[in-house]
PDB file of C-alpha atoms in Angstrom:
ATOM      1  CA  UNK M   1      -5.783   2.862 -12.694  1.00  0.00           C
ATOM      2  CA  UNK M   2      -8.761   5.136 -11.969  1.00  0.00           C
ATOM      3  CA  UNK M   3      -9.310   3.536  -8.565  1.00  0.00           C
ATOM      4  CA  UNK M   4      -5.714   4.363  -7.639  1.00  0.00           C
ATOM      5  CA  UNK M   5      -6.193   8.013  -8.588  1.00  0.00           C
ATOM      6  CA  UNK M   6      -9.353   8.439  -6.530  1.00  0.00           C
ATOM      7  CA  UNK M   7      -7.742   6.548  -3.640  1.00  0.00           C
ATOM      8  CA  UNK M   8      -4.740   8.921  -3.847  1.00  0.00           C
ATOM      9  CA  UNK M   9      -7.057  11.962  -3.959  1.00  0.00           C
ATOM     10  CA  UNK M  10      -8.838  10.598  -0.880  1.00  0.00           C
ATOM     11  CA  UNK M  11      -5.538  10.271   1.002  1.00  0.00           C
ATOM     12  CA  UNK M  12      -4.414  13.775  -0.007  1.00  0.00           C
ATOM     13  CA  UNK M  13      -7.751  15.211   1.159  1.00  0.00           C
ATOM     14  CA  UNK M  14      -7.460  13.338   4.474  1.00  0.00           C
ATOM     15  CA  UNK M  15      -3.984  14.789   4.906  1.00  0.00           C
ATOM     16  CA  UNK M  16      -5.310  18.286   4.135  1.00  0.00           C
ATOM     17  CA  UNK M  17      -8.018  17.827   6.780  1.00  0.00           C
ATOM     18  CA  UNK M  18      -5.906  16.264   9.549  1.00  0.00           C
ATOM     19  CA  UNK M  19      -2.590  18.059   9.023  1.00  0.00           C
ATOM     20  CA  UNK M  20      -3.862  21.501  10.013  1.00  0.00           C
ATOM     21  CA  UNK M  21      -5.518  19.985  13.084  1.00  0.00           C
ATOM     22  CA  UNK M  22      -2.084  18.921  14.361  1.00  0.00           C
ATOM     23  CA  UNK M  23      -0.591  22.277  13.401  1.00  0.00           C
ATOM     24  CA  UNK M  24      -3.280  24.287  15.178  1.00  0.00           C
ATOM     25  CA  UNK M  25      -3.239  21.932  18.174  1.00  0.00           C
ATOM     26  CA  UNK M  26       0.469  22.733  18.632  1.00  0.00           C
ATOM     27  CA  UNK M  27       0.566  26.393  17.523  1.00  0.00           C
ATOM     28  CA  UNK M  28      -2.508  27.920  19.157  1.00  0.00           C
ATOM     29  CA  UNK M  29      -1.259  27.429  22.747  1.00  0.00           C
ATOM     30  CA  UNK M  30       1.963  29.225  21.746  1.00  0.00           C
ATOM     31  CA  UNK M  31      -0.101  32.257  20.688  1.00  0.00           C
ATOM     32  CA  UNK M  32      -0.746  32.994  24.371  1.00  0.00           C
ATOM     33  CA  UNK M  33       2.639  34.740  24.330  1.00  0.00           C
ATOM     34  CA  UNK M  34       1.076  37.476  22.157  1.00  0.00           C
ATOM     35  CA  UNK M  35      -0.869  40.403  23.548  1.00  0.00           C
ATOM     36  CA  UNK M  36      -4.636  39.702  23.439  1.00  0.00           C
ATOM     37  CA  UNK M  37      -5.454  41.831  20.377  1.00  0.00           C
ATOM     38  CA  UNK M  38      -2.625  40.326  18.304  1.00  0.00           C
ATOM     39  CA  UNK M  39      -3.562  36.846  19.497  1.00  0.00           C
ATOM     40  CA  UNK M  40      -7.178  37.342  18.400  1.00  0.00           C
ATOM     41  CA  UNK M  41      -6.086  38.647  14.965  1.00  0.00           C
ATOM     42  CA  UNK M  42      -3.675  35.735  14.487  1.00  0.00           C
ATOM     43  CA  UNK M  43      -6.346  33.216  15.497  1.00  0.00           C
ATOM     44  CA  UNK M  44      -8.896  34.784  13.151  1.00  0.00           C
ATOM     45  CA  UNK M  45      -6.479  34.567  10.181  1.00  0.00           C
ATOM     46  CA  UNK M  46      -5.289  31.040  11.000  1.00  0.00           C
ATOM     47  CA  UNK M  47      -8.709  29.574  11.664  1.00  0.00           C
ATOM     48  CA  UNK M  48     -10.232  31.258   8.632  1.00  0.00           C
ATOM     49  CA  UNK M  49      -7.593  29.974   6.234  1.00  0.00           C
ATOM     50  CA  UNK M  50      -7.481  26.493   7.706  1.00  0.00           C
ATOM     51  CA  UNK M  51     -11.276  26.480   7.856  1.00  0.00           C
ATOM     52  CA  UNK M  52     -11.484  26.914   4.086  1.00  0.00           C
ATOM     53  CA  UNK M  53      -8.874  24.185   3.591  1.00  0.00           C
ATOM     54  CA  UNK M  54     -10.726  21.856   5.958  1.00  0.00           C
ATOM     55  CA  UNK M  55     -14.091  22.540   4.331  1.00  0.00           C
ATOM     56  CA  UNK M  56     -12.732  21.850   0.851  1.00  0.00           C
ATOM     57  CA  UNK M  57     -11.010  18.713   2.127  1.00  0.00           C
ATOM     58  CA  UNK M  58     -14.284  17.411   3.602  1.00  0.00           C
ATOM     59  CA  UNK M  59     -16.072  17.869   0.266  1.00  0.00           C
ATOM     60  CA  UNK M  60     -13.274  16.061  -1.596  1.00  0.00           C
ATOM     61  CA  UNK M  61     -13.201  13.310   1.057  1.00  0.00           C
ATOM     62  CA  UNK M  62     -16.918  12.626   0.719  1.00  0.00           C
ATOM     63  CA  UNK M  63     -16.852  12.625  -3.099  1.00  0.00           C
ATOM     64  CA  UNK M  64     -13.685  10.550  -3.439  1.00  0.00           C
ATOM     65  CA  UNK M  65     -14.885   8.225  -0.674  1.00  0.00           C
ATOM     66  CA  UNK M  66     -18.120   7.560  -2.539  1.00  0.00           C
ATOM     67  CA  UNK M  67     -16.155   6.913  -5.721  1.00  0.00           C
ATOM     68  CA  UNK M  68     -13.833   4.530  -3.871  1.00  0.00           C
ATOM     69  CA  UNK M  69     -16.777   2.676  -2.347  1.00  0.00           C
ATOM     70  CA  UNK M  70     -18.518   2.204  -5.693  1.00  0.00           C
ATOM     71  CA  UNK M  71     -15.280   1.049  -7.329  1.00  0.00           C
ATOM     72  CA  UNK M  72     -14.693  -1.501  -4.550  1.00  0.00           C
ATOM     73  CA  UNK M  73     -18.295  -2.711  -4.816  1.00  0.00           C
ATOM     74  CA  UNK M  74     -17.700  -3.422  -8.521  1.00  0.00           C
ATOM     75  CA  UNK M  75     -14.604  -5.465  -7.628  1.00  0.00           C
ATOM     76  CA  UNK M  76     -15.840  -7.376  -4.598  1.00  0.00           C
ATOM     77  CA  UNK M  77     -19.245  -9.015  -4.341  1.00  0.00           C
ATOM     78  CA  UNK M  78     -21.175  -8.405  -1.139  1.00  0.00           C
ATOM     79  CA  UNK M  79     -18.699  -5.798   0.086  1.00  0.00           C
ATOM     80  CA  UNK M  80     -21.298  -4.336   2.441  1.00  0.00           C
ATOM     81  CA  UNK M  81     -22.456  -7.701   3.748  1.00  0.00           C
ATOM     82  CA  UNK M  82     -22.996  -7.430   7.538  1.00  0.00           C
ATOM     83  CA  UNK M  83     -21.352 -10.831   7.894  1.00  0.00           C
ATOM     84  CA  UNK M  84     -18.003  -9.302   6.833  1.00  0.00           C
ATOM     85  CA  UNK M  85     -15.721  -7.143   8.944  1.00  0.00           C
ATOM     86  CA  UNK M  86     -15.601  -4.586   6.130  1.00  0.00           C
ATOM     87  CA  UNK M  87     -19.228  -3.602   6.735  1.00  0.00           C
ATOM     88  CA  UNK M  88     -18.704  -2.972  10.450  1.00  0.00           C
ATOM     89  CA  UNK M  89     -15.448  -1.109   9.929  1.00  0.00           C
ATOM     90  CA  UNK M  90     -17.157   1.016   7.259  1.00  0.00           C
ATOM     91  CA  UNK M  91     -20.100   1.671   9.571  1.00  0.00           C
ATOM     92  CA  UNK M  92     -17.713   2.715  12.352  1.00  0.00           C
ATOM     93  CA  UNK M  93     -15.815   4.968   9.950  1.00  0.00           C
ATOM     94  CA  UNK M  94     -19.023   6.677   8.801  1.00  0.00           C
ATOM     95  CA  UNK M  95     -20.165   7.095  12.417  1.00  0.00           C
ATOM     96  CA  UNK M  96     -16.850   8.718  13.301  1.00  0.00           C
ATOM     97  CA  UNK M  97     -17.209  10.930  10.228  1.00  0.00           C
ATOM     98  CA  UNK M  98     -20.639  12.043  11.433  1.00  0.00           C
ATOM     99  CA  UNK M  99     -19.225  12.810  14.874  1.00  0.00           C
ATOM    100  CA  UNK M 100     -16.265  14.704  13.384  1.00  0.00           C
ATOM    101  CA  UNK M 101     -18.549  16.732  11.088  1.00  0.00           C
ATOM    102  CA  UNK M 102     -20.977  17.607  13.912  1.00  0.00           C
ATOM    103  CA  UNK M 103     -18.134  18.617  16.234  1.00  0.00           C
ATOM    104  CA  UNK M 104     -16.445  20.602  13.453  1.00  0.00           C
ATOM    105  CA  UNK M 105     -19.695  22.436  12.744  1.00  0.00           C
ATOM    106  CA  UNK M 106     -20.171  23.247  16.443  1.00  0.00           C
ATOM    107  CA  UNK M 107     -16.569  24.441  16.676  1.00  0.00           C
ATOM    108  CA  UNK M 108     -16.558  26.416  13.413  1.00  0.00           C
ATOM    109  CA  UNK M 109     -19.966  28.052  13.587  1.00  0.00           C
ATOM    110  CA  UNK M 110     -20.766  28.382  17.294  1.00  0.00           C
ATOM    111  CA  UNK M 111     -17.965  28.063  19.846  1.00  0.00           C
ATOM    112  CA  UNK M 112     -15.034  29.352  17.765  1.00  0.00           C
ATOM    113  CA  UNK M 113     -16.723  32.583  16.622  1.00  0.00           C
ATOM    114  CA  UNK M 114     -17.979  33.255  20.161  1.00  0.00           C
ATOM    115  CA  UNK M 115     -14.478  32.772  21.494  1.00  0.00           C
ATOM    116  CA  UNK M 116     -12.977  35.125  18.887  1.00  0.00           C
ATOM    117  CA  UNK M 117     -15.613  37.787  19.646  1.00  0.00           C
ATOM    118  CA  UNK M 118     -14.872  37.469  23.351  1.00  0.00           C
ATOM    119  CA  UNK M 119     -11.128  37.767  22.694  1.00  0.00           C
ATOM    120  CA  UNK M 120     -11.665  40.847  20.558  1.00  0.00           C
ATOM    121  CA  UNK M 121     -13.756  42.450  23.297  1.00  0.00           C
ATOM    122  CA  UNK M 122     -16.964  42.389  21.268  1.00  0.00           C
ATOM    123  CA  UNK M 123     -18.643  39.642  23.249  1.00  0.00           C
ATOM    124  CA  UNK M 124     -19.187  41.640  26.414  1.00  0.00           C
ATOM    125  CA  UNK M 125     -18.628  38.451  28.420  1.00  0.00           C
ATOM    126  CA  UNK M 126     -16.712  37.815  31.592  1.00  0.00           C
ATOM    127  CA  UNK M 127     -13.304  36.239  32.116  1.00  0.00           C
ATOM    128  CA  UNK M 128     -15.095  33.111  33.347  1.00  0.00           C
ATOM    129  CA  UNK M 129     -17.031  32.939  30.080  1.00  0.00           C
ATOM    130  CA  UNK M 130     -13.807  33.399  28.081  1.00  0.00           C
ATOM    131  CA  UNK M 131     -12.167  30.559  30.014  1.00  0.00           C
ATOM    132  CA  UNK M 132     -15.208  28.336  29.462  1.00  0.00           C
ATOM    133  CA  UNK M 133     -15.124  29.068  25.734  1.00  0.00           C
ATOM    134  CA  UNK M 134     -11.386  28.319  25.604  1.00  0.00           C
ATOM    135  CA  UNK M 135     -11.952  24.997  27.391  1.00  0.00           C
ATOM    136  CA  UNK M 136     -14.839  24.154  25.044  1.00  0.00           C
ATOM    137  CA  UNK M 137     -12.672  24.973  22.031  1.00  0.00           C
ATOM    138  CA  UNK M 138      -9.837  22.790  23.314  1.00  0.00           C
ATOM    139  CA  UNK M 139     -12.217  19.924  24.064  1.00  0.00           C
ATOM    140  CA  UNK M 140     -13.870  20.143  20.637  1.00  0.00           C
ATOM    141  CA  UNK M 141     -10.504  20.350  18.871  1.00  0.00           C
ATOM    142  CA  UNK M 142      -9.221  17.308  20.765  1.00  0.00           C
ATOM    143  CA  UNK M 143     -12.352  15.281  20.029  1.00  0.00           C
ATOM    144  CA  UNK M 144     -12.283  16.238  16.335  1.00  0.00           C
ATOM    145  CA  UNK M 145      -8.634  15.180  16.093  1.00  0.00           C
ATOM    146  CA  UNK M 146      -9.322  11.873  17.859  1.00  0.00           C
ATOM    147  CA  UNK M 147     -12.335  11.149  15.626  1.00  0.00           C
ATOM    148  CA  UNK M 148     -10.235  11.996  12.557  1.00  0.00           C
ATOM    149  CA  UNK M 149      -7.469   9.636  13.651  1.00  0.00           C
ATOM    150  CA  UNK M 150     -10.094   6.943  14.254  1.00  0.00           C
ATOM    151  CA  UNK M 151     -11.344   7.468  10.698  1.00  0.00           C
ATOM    152  CA  UNK M 152      -7.814   7.014   9.356  1.00  0.00           C
ATOM    153  CA  UNK M 153      -7.373   3.841  11.407  1.00  0.00           C
ATOM    154  CA  UNK M 154     -10.662   2.470  10.054  1.00  0.00           C
ATOM    155  CA  UNK M 155      -9.507   3.315   6.518  1.00  0.00           C
ATOM    156  CA  UNK M 156      -6.309   1.344   7.056  1.00  0.00           C
ATOM    157  CA  UNK M 157      -8.313  -1.646   8.302  1.00  0.00           C
ATOM    158  CA  UNK M 158     -10.675  -1.413   5.317  1.00  0.00           C
ATOM    159  CA  UNK M 159      -7.772  -1.309   2.856  1.00  0.00           C
ATOM    160  CA  UNK M 160      -6.307  -4.506   4.321  1.00  0.00           C
ATOM    161  CA  UNK M 161      -8.623  -6.952   2.569  1.00  0.00           C
ATOM    162  CA  UNK M 162      -6.893  -9.953   4.164  1.00  0.00           C
ATOM    163  CA  UNK M 163      -8.453  -8.623   7.395  1.00  0.00           C
ATOM    164  CA  UNK M 164     -11.525  -6.635   6.355  1.00  0.00           C
ATOM    165  CA  UNK M 165     -13.076  -9.217   4.012  1.00  0.00           C
ATOM    166  CA  UNK M 166     -13.036 -11.947   6.640  1.00  0.00           C
ATOM    167  CA  UNK M 167     -16.282 -13.068   8.258  1.00  0.00           C
ATOM    168  CA  UNK M 168     -17.259 -11.385  11.516  1.00  0.00           C
TER     169      UNK M 168
END
């Protein structure tokens, strides 16, 4: 029963991390209809609140993922045997997680704040710089979403033991 609870927590945390990515991906372009000051304020509130949700979700994902891994290792001998698909799917999932975390950090701590400062007129940059920051933000957001969806796909493959426990 415990393994089902931690698996459920893992899925809820994944939903909390990916759901806002879809929301922001669809809503932020619509904010262009607002005047620049209102758009910057709306973006600051949205990204701050979803940033806290995403950060908490990442912590829960890592902890529940470790718990799930250790529970599966107790159930299945040689789960991380390189001769099984499970190992390679897991390795791919962890690589995508690393990519998603690095991109999220770059977006959250470097590019996003610079873009907000530029939008609020505190950056002192040019229109060309603002456009470059907007493009960088869109590219990072797209890559983070794609990496996150890849992680979910890998999780589905791992959960299907009729596939994942087969030899390579």
